[in-house]
GROMACS .gro file of N, CA and C in nm:
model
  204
    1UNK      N    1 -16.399   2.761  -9.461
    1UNK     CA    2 -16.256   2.749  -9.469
    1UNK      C    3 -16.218   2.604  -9.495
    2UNK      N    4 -16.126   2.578  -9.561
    2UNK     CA    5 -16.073   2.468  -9.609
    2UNK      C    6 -15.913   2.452  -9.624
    3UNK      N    7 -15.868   2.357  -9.519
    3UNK     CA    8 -15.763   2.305  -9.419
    3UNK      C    9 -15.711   2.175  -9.549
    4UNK      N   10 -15.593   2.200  -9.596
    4UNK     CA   11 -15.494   2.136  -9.704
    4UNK      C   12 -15.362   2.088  -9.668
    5UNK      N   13 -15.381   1.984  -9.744
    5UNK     CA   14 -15.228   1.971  -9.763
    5UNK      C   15 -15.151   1.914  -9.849
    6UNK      N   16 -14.988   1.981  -9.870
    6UNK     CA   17 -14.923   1.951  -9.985
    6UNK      C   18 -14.827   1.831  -9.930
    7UNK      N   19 -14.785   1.745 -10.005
    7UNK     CA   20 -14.740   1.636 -10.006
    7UNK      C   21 -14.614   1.670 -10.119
    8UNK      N   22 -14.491   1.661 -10.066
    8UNK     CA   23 -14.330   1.720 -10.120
    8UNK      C   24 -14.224   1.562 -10.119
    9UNK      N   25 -14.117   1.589 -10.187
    9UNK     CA   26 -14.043   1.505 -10.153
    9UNK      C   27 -13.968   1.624 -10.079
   10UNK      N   28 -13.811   1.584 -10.110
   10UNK     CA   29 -13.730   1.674  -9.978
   10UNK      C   30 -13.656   1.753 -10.054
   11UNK      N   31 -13.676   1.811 -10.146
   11UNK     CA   32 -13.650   1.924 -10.226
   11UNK      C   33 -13.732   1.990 -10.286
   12UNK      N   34 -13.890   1.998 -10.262
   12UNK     CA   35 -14.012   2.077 -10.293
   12UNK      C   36 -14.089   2.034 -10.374
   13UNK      N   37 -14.060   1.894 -10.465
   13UNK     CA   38 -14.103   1.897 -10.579
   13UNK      C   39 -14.234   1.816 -10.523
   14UNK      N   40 -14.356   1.860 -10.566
   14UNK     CA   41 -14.495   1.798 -10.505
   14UNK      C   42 -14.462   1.624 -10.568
   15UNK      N   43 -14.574   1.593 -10.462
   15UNK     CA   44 -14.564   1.442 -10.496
   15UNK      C   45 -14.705   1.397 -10.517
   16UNK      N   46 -14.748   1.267 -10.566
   16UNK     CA   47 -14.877   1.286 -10.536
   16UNK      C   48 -14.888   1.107 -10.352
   17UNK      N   49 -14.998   1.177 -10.289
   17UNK     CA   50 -14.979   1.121 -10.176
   17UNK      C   51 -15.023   0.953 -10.224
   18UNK      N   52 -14.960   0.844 -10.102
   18UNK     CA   53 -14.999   0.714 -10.120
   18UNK      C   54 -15.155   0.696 -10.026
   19UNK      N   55 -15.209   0.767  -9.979
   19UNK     CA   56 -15.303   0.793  -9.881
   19UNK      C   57 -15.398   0.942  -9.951
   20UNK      N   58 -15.526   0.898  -9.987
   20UNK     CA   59 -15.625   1.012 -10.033
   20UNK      C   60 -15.634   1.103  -9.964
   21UNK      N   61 -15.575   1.224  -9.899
   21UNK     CA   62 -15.610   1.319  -9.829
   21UNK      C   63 -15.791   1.330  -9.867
   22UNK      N   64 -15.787   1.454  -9.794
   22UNK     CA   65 -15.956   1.559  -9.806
   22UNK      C   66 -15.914   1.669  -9.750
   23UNK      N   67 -16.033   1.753  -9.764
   23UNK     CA   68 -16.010   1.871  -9.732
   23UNK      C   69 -16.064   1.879  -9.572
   24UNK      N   70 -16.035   1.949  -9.466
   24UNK     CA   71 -16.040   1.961  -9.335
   24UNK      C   72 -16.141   2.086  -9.325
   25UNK      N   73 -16.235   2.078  -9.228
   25UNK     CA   74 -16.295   2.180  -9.149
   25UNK      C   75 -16.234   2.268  -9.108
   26UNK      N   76 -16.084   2.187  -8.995
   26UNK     CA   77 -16.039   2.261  -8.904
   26UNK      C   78 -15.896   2.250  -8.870
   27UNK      N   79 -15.802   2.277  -8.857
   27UNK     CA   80 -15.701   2.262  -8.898
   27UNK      C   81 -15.634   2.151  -8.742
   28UNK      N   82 -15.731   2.124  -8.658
   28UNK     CA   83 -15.724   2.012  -8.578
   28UNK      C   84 -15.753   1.895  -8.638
   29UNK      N   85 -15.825   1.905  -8.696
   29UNK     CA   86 -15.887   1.778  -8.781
   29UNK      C   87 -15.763   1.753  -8.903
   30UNK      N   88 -15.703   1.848  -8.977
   30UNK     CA   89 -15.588   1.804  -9.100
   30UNK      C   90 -15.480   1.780  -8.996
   31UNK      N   91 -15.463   1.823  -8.901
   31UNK     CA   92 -15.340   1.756  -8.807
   31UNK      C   93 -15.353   1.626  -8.740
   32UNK      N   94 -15.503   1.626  -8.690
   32UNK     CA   95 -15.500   1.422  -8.669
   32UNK      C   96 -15.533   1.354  -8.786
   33UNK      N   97 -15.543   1.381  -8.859
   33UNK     CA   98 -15.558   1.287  -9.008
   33UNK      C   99 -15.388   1.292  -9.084
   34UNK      N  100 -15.261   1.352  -9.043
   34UNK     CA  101 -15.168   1.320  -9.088
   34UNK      C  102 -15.119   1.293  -8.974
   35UNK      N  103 -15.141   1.278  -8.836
   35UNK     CA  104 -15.089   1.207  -8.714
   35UNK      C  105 -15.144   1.081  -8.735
   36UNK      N  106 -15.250   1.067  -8.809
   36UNK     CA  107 -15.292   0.923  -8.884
   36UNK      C  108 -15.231   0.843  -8.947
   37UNK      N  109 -15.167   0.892  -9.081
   37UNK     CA  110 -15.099   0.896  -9.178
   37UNK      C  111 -14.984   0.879  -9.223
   38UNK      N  112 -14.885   0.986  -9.159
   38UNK     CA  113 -14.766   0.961  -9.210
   38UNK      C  114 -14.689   0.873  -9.193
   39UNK      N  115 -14.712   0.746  -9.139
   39UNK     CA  116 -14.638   0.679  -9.202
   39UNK      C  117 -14.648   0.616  -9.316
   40UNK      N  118 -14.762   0.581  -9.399
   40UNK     CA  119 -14.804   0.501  -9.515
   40UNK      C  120 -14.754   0.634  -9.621
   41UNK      N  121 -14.797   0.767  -9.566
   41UNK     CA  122 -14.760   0.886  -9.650
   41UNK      C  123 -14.604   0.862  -9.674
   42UNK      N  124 -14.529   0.864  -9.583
   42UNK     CA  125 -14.353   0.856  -9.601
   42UNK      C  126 -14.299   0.722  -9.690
   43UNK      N  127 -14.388   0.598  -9.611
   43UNK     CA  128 -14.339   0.470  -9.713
   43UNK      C  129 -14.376   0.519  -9.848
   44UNK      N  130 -14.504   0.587  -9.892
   44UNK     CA  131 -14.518   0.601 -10.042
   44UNK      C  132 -14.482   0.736 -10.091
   45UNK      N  133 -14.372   0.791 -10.081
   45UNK     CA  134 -14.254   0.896 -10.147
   45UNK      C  135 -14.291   1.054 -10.124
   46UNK      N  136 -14.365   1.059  -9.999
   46UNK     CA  137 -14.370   1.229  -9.978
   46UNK      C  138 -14.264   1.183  -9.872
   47UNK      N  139 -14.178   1.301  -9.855
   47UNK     CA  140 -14.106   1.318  -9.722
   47UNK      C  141 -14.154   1.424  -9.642
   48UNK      N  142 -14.238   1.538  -9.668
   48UNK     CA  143 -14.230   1.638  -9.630
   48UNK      C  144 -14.369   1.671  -9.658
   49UNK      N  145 -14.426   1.782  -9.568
   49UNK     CA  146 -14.556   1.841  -9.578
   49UNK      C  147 -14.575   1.955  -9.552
   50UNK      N  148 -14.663   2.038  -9.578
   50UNK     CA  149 -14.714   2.179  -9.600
   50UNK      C  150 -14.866   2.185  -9.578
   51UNK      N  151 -14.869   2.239  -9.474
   51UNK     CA  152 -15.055   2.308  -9.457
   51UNK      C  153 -15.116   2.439  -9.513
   52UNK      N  154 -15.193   2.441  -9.574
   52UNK     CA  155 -15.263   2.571  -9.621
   52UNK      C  156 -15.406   2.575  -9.585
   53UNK      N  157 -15.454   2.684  -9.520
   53UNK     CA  158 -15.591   2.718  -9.515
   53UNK      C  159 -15.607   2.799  -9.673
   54UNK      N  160 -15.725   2.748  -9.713
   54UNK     CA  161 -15.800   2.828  -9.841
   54UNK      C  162 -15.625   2.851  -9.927
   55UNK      N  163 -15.559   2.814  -9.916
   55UNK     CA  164 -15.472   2.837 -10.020
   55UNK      C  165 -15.372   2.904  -9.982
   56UNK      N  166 -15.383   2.974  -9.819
   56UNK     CA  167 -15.250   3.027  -9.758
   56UNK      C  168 -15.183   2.880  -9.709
   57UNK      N  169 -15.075   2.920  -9.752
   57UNK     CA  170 -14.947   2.850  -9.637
   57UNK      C  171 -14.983   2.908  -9.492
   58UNK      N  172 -15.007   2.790  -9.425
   58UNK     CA  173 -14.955   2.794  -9.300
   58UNK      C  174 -14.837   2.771  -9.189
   59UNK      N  175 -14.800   2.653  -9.235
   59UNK     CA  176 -14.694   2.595  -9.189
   59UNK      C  177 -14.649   2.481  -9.268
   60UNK      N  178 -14.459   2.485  -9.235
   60UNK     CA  179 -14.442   2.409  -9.336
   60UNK      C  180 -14.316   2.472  -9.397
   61UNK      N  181 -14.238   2.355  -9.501
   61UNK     CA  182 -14.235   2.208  -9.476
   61UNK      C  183 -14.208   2.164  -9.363
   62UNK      N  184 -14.301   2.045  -9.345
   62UNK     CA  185 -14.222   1.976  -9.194
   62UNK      C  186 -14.237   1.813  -9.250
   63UNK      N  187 -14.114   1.775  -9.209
   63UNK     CA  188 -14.035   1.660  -9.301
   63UNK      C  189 -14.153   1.552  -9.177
   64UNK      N  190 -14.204   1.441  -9.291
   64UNK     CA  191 -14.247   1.280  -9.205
   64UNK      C  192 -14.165   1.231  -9.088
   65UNK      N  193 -14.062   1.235  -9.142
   65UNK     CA  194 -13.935   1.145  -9.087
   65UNK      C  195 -13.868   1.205  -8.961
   66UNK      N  196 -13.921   1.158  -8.882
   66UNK     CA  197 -13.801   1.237  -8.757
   66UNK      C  198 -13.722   1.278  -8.763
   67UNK      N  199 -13.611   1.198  -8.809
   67UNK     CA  200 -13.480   1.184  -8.874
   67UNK      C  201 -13.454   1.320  -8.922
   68UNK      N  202 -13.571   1.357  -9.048
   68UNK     CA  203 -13.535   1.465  -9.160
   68UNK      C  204 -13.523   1.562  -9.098
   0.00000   0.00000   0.00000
């Protein structure tokens, strides 16, 4: 299984990330690697994110920004 993620601005349109994702084992592991992340992810123009195992949506969008 292989743990993804999409990188959005704040109207869906994909972005590409300022930070190289990878693909995750486990979907603990793609959640501390963007508890890593998002902030360098938000300064460089994703606002928003989306998880997919193997290509399902899991959860999602959930905006960087507190704020959002």
């Amino acid at each position: 299984m292989a743990w993804t993620w999409r990188f959005e601005k704040s109207d869906g349109t994909e972005v590409t990330p300022s930070v190289t994702p990878e693909e995750f084992s486990t979907q603990g592991d793609a959640e501390s690697w963007i508890g890593e992340h998002w902030r360098d992810l938000l300064d460089g123009g994703a606002e928003q994110v989306t998880l997919s195992e193997d290509g399902t949506k899991i959860y999602g969008p959930m905006a960087l920004d507190a704020e959002g």
